mmCIF file of C-alpha atoms in Angstrom:
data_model
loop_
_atom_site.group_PDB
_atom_site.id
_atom_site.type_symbol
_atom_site.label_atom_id
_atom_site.label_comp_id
_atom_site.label_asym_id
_atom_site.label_seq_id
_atom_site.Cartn_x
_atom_site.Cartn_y
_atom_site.Cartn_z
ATOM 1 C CA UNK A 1 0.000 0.000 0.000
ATOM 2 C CA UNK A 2 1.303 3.529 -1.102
ATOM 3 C CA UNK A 3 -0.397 5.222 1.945
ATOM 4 C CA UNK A 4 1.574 2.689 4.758
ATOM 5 C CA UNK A 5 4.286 3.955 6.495
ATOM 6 C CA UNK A 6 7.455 2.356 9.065
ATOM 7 C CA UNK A 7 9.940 4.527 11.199
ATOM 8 C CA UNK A 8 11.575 3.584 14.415
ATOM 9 C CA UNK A 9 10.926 5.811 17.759
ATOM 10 C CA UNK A 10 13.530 5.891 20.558
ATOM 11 C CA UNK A 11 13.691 8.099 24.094
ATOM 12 C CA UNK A 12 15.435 7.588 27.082
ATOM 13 C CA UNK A 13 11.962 7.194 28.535
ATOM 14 C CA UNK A 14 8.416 6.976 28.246
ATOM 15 C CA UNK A 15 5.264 6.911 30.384
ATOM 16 C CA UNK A 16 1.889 5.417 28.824
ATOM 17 C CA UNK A 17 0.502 6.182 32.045
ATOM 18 C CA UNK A 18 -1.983 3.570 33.431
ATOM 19 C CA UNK A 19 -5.046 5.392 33.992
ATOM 20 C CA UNK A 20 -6.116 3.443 37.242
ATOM 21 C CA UNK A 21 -2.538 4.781 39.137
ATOM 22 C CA UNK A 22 -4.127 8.438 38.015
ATOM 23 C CA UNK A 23 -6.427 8.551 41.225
ATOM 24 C CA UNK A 24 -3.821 8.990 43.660
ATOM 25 C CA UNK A 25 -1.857 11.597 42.234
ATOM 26 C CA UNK A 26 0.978 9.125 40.687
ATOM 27 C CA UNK A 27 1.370 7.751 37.590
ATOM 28 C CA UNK A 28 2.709 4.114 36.675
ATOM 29 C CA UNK A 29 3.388 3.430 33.061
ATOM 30 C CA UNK A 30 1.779 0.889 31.127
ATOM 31 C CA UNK A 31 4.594 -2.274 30.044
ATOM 32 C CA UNK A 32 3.753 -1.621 26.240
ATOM 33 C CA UNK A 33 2.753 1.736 24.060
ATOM 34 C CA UNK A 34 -1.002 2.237 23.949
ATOM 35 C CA UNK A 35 -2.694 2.928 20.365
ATOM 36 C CA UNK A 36 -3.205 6.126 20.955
ATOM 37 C CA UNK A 37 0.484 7.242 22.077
ATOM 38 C CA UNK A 38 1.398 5.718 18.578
ATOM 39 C CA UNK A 39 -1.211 7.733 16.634
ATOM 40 C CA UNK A 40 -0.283 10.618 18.563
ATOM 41 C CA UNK A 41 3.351 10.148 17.762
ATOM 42 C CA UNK A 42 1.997 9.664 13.948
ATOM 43 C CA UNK A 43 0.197 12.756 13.935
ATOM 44 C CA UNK A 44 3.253 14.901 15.140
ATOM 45 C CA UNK A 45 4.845 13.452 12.266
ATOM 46 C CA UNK A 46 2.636 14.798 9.798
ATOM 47 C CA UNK A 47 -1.408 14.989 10.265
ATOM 48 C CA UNK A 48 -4.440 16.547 7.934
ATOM 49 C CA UNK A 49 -8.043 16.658 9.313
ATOM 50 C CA UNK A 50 -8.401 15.120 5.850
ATOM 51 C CA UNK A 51 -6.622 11.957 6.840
ATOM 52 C CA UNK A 52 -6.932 9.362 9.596
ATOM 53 C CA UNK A 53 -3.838 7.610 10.648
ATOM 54 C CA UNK A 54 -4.268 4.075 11.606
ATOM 55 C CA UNK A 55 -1.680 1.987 13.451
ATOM 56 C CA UNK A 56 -1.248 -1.560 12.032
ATOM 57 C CA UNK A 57 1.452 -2.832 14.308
ATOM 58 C CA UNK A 58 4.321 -2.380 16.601
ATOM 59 C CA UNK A 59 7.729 -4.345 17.744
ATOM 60 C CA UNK A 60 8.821 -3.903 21.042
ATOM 61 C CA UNK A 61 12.941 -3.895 20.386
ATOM 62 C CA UNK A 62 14.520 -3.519 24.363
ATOM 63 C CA UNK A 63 13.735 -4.999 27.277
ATOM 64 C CA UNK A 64 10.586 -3.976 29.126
ATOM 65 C CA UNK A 65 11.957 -2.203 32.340
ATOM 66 C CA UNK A 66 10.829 0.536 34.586
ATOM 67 C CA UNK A 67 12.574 3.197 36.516
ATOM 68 C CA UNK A 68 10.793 5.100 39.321
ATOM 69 C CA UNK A 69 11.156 9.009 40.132
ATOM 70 C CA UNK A 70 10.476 11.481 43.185
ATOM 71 C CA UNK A 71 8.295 14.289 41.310
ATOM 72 C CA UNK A 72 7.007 17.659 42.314
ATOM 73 C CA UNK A 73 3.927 18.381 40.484
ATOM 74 C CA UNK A 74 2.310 22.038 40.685
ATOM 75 C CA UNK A 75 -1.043 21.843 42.822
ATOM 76 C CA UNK A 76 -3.971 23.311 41.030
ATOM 77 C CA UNK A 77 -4.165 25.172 44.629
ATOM 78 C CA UNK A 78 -1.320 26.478 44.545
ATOM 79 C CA UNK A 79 2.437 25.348 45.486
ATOM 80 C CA UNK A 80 3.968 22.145 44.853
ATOM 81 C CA UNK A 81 3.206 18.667 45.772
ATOM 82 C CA UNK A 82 5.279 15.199 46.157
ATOM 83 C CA UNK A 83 4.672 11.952 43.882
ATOM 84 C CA UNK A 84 6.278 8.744 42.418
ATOM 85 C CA UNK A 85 6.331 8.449 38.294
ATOM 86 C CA UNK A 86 7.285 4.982 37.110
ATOM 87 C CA UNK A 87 8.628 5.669 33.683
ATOM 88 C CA UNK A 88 10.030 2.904 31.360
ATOM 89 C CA UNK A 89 13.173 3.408 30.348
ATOM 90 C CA UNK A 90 15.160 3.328 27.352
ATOM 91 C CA UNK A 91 12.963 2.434 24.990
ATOM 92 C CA UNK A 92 12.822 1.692 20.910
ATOM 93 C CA UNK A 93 10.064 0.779 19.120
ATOM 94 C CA UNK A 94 9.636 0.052 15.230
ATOM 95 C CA UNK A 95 5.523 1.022 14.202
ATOM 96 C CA UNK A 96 3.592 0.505 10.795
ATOM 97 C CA UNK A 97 1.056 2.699 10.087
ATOM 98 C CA UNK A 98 -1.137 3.676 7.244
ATOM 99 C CA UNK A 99 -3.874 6.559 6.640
ATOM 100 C CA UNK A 100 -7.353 6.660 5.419
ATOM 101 C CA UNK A 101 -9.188 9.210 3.740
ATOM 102 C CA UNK A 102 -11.758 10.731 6.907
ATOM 103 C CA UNK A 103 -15.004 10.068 5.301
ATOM 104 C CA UNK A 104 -17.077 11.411 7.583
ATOM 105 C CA UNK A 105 -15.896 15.166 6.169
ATOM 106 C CA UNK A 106 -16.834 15.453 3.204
ATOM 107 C CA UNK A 107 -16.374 18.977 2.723
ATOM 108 C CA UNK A 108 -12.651 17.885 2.523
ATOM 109 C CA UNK A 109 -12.992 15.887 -0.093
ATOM 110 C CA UNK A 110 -10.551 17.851 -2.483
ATOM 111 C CA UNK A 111 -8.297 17.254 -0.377
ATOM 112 C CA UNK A 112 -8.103 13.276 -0.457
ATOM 113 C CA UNK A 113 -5.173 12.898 -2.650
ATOM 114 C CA UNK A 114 -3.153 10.066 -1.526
ATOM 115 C CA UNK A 115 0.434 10.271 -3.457
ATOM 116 C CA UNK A 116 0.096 13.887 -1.844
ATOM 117 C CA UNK A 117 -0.244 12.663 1.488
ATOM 118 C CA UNK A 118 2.068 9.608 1.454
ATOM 119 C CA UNK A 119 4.771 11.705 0.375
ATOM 120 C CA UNK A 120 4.621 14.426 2.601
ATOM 121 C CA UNK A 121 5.242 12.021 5.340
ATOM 122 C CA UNK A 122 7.992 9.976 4.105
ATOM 123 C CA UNK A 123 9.587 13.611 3.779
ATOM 124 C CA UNK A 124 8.399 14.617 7.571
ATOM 125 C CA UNK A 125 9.600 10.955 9.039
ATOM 126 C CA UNK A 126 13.301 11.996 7.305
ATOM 127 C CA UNK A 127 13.189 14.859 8.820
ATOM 128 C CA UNK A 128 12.026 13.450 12.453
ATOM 129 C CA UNK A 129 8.414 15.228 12.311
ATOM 130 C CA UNK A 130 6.969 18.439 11.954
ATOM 131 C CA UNK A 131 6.559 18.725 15.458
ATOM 132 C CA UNK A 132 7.793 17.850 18.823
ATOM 133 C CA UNK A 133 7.655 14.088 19.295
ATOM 134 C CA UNK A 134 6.466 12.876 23.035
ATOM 135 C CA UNK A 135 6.548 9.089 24.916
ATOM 136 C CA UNK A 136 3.176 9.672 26.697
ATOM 137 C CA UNK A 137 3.481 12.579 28.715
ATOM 138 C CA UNK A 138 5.631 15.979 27.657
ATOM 139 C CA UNK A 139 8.675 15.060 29.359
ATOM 140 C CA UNK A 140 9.084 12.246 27.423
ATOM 141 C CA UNK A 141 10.895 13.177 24.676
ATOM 142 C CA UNK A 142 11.110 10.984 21.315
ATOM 143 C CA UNK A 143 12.887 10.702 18.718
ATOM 144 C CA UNK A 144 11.480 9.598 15.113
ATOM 145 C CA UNK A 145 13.887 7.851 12.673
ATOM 146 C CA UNK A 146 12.999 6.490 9.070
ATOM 147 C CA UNK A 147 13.339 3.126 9.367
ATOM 148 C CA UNK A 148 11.988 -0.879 8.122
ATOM 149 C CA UNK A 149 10.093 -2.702 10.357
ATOM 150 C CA UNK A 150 11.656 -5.739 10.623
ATOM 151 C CA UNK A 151 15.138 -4.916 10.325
ATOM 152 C CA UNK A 152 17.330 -5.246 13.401
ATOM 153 C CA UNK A 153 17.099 -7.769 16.611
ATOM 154 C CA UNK A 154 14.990 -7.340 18.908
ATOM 155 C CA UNK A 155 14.764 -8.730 22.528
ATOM 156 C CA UNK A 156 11.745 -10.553 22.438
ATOM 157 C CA UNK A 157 11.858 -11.861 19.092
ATOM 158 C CA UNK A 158 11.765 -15.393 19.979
ATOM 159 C CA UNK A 159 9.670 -15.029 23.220
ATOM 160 C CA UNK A 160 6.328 -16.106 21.961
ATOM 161 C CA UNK A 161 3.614 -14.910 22.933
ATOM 162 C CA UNK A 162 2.658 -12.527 26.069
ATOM 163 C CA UNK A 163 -0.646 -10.917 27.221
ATOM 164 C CA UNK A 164 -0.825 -7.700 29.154
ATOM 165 C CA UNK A 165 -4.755 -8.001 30.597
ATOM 166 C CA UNK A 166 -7.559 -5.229 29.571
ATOM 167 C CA UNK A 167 -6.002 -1.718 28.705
ATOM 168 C CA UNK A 168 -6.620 1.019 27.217
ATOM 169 C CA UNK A 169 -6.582 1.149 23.646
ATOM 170 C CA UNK A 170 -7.508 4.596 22.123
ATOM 171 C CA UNK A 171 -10.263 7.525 21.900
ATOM 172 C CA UNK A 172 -12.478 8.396 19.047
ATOM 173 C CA UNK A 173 -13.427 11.393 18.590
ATOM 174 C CA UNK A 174 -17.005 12.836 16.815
ATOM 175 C CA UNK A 175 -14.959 13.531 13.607
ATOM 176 C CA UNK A 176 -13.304 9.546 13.227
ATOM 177 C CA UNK A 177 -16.147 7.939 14.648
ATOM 178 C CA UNK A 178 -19.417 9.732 12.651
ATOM 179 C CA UNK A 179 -21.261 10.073 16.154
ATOM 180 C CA UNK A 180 -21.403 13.252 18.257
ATOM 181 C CA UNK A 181 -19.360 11.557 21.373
ATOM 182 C CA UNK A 182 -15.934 11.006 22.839
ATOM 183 C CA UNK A 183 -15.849 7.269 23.327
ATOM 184 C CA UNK A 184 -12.518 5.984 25.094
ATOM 185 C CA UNK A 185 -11.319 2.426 24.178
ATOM 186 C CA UNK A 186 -10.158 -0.527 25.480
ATOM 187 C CA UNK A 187 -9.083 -4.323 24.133
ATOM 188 C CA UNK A 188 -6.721 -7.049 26.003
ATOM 189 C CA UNK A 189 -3.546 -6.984 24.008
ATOM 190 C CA UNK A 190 -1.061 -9.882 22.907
ATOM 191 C CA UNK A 191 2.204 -9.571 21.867
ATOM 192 C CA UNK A 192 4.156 -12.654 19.718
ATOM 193 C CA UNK A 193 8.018 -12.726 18.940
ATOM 194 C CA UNK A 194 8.088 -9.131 20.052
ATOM 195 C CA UNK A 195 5.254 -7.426 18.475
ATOM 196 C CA UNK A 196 1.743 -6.758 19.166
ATOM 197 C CA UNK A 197 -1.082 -6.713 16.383
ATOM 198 C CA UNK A 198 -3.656 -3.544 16.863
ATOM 199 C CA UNK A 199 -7.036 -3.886 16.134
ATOM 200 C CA UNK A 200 -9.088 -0.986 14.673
ATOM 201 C CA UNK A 201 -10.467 1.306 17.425
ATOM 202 C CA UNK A 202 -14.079 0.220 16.357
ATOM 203 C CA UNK A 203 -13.267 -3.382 16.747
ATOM 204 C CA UNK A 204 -12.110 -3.170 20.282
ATOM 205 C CA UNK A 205 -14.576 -5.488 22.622
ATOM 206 C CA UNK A 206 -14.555 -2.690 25.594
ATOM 207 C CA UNK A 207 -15.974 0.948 25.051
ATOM 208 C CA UNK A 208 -17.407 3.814 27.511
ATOM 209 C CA UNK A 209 -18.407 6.972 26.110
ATOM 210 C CA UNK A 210 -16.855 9.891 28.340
ATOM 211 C CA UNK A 211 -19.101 12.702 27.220
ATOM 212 C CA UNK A 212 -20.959 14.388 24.443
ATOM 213 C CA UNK A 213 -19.272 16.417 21.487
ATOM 214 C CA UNK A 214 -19.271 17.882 18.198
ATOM 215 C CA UNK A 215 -16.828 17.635 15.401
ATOM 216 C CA UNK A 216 -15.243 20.859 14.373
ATOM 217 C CA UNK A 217 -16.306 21.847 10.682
ATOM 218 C CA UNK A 218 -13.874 23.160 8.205
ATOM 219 C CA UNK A 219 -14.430 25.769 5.703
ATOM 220 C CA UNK A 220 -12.171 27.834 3.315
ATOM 221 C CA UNK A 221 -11.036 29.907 6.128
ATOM 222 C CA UNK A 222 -9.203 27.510 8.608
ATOM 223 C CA UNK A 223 -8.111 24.628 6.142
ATOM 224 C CA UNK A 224 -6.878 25.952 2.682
ATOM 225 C CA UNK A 225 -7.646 21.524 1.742
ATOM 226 C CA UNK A 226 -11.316 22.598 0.549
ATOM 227 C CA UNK A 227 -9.826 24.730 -2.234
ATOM 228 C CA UNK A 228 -6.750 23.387 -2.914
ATOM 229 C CA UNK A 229 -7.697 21.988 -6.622
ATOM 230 C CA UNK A 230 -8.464 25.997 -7.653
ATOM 231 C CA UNK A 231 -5.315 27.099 -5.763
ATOM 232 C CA UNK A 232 -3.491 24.479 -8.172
ATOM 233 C CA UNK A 233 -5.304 25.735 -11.231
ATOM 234 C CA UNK A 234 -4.386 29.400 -10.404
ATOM 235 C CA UNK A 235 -0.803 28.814 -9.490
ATOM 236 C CA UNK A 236 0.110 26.573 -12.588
ATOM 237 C CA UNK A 237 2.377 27.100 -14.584
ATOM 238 C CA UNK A 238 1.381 25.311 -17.549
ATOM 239 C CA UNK A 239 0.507 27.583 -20.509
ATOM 240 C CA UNK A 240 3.412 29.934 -19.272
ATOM 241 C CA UNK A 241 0.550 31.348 -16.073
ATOM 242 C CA UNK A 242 1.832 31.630 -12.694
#
C-alpha cells in the first residue's frame, strides 16, 4: 500500500501512564505503548483533518523495564506537591502505520489525494516530524527515525507470545467515529516474537463513552484543503501562467 508507512521511535523514557494509578496523584506506566500514544506520535509526524492515521502494528525492540522518580507536580491550589512516576526506560520501538481518507468530512474531499499525502510524510519521518515528538506525557521526549520494520534484533523476538490483561486502547473522537461523542477504548492486548497486532479502534470489545461532542467543521477559512484543486489551477504554470 502507497499510503503505509514504518519509522523507528527511541527516548530515554516513556510513560503510557496507566489510567487506574491516576487517582492517587501518581502515575505508573503501562509495560507496552497504547494505540493512541502511537497515533499521537503519527500525527506529530505529519497529520491533515483530511486523513486518519491508523496503526497496524508495533515491535517492542529492548527490554521492558521501569525506573521510578520522586516528582514535584504544581497543585492546582497552589504550590507544589510530592509523587512517584514509574517511567520505562530506554525504549525503541519500530511502528507501521497507514492513513485513510476521513469520510465522515466530506467537505474535505478535495483534499483526499493520496500520493500527496504519502509523500509528505515519508519527507516529515526523514526529517524526524513536523513537530515535537512525546513518549506519553511531555517530558518524554522521542525521537522519530525512518526506518523498516523488521530490520534489526529485537529482545523478544523469539519469546512467543505474552498478554498484558484489559487496557486502554484509544479515543475516538465525533470527527473519526461519525457520532457526536468522545468514546474511550479498550481491548486485552497480545504480543508474539516481540510485536503486538492492533485492532481498529471500532473493533475493540470494551468501550465507555466519556461525554458528548461535536466535530469541528472546516471551511475555506481555517483549512486551505477545501480549495486546494483551484489554488493548483491558479498557481500553474502550464501555458506559461503563474
Amino acid at each position: 500500500m502507497e499510503n503505509a508507512v514504518t519509522f523507528k521511535v527511541i527516548g530515554r523514557y516513556a510513560l503510557f501512564t496507566d489510567p487506574v494509578t491516576k487517582i492517587g496523584g501518581e502515575k505508573c506506566s503501562l509495560m507496552i505503548p497504547t494505540y493512541q500514544a502511537l497515533k499521537g506520535i503519527t500525527e506529530s509526524v505529519y497529520w491533515k483533518p483530511s486523513i486518519i492515521w491508523l496503526i497496524d502494528s508495533v515491535r517492542i525492540m529492548k527490554p521492558i523495564r521501569t525506573e521510578s522518580k520522586g516528582i514535584r507536580p504544581i497543585k492546582y491550589s497552589g504550590g507544589n506537591d510530592l509523587s512517584m512516576y514509574t517511567y520505562l526506560s530506554d525504549v525503541e520501538y519500530h511502528v507501521k502505520a497507514h492513513f485513510e481518507f476521513n469520510i465522515n468530512r466530506p467537505e474535505l474531499k478535495d483534499d483526499w489525494n493520496e500520493n500527496k499525502h504519502y509523500f509528505i510524510a515519508k519527507r516529515c519521518i526523514e526529517k524526524g516530524g513536523r513537530r515535537d515528538v512525546f513518549l506519553g506525557v511531555r517530558e518524554c521526549q522521542g525521537y522519530v527515525i525512518p526506518y523498516n520494520f523488521n530490520d534489526g534484533t529485537g529482545y523478544y523476538d523469539n519469546m512467543g507470545e505474552m498478554e498484558f490483561g484489559m487496557q486502554y486502547h484509544s479515543i475516538s473522537y465525533p470527527d473519526e467515529n461519525g457520532k457526536d461523542e468522545m468514546v474511550a477504548n479498550f481491548w486485552i492486548p497480545k504480543m508474539k516474537n516481540g510485536i503486538i497486532n492492533f485492532c481498529r479502534p471500532e473493533e475493540c470489545g470494551k468501550k465507555q463513552v466519556i461525554r458528548k461532542m461535536k466535530a469541528k467543521q472546516f471551511h475555506d477559512t481555517n483549512f486551505s484543503g477545501t480549495s486546494e484543486p483551484n489554488l493548483l489551477d491558479k498557481y500553474s504554470i502550464r501555458g506559461g501562467t503563474k
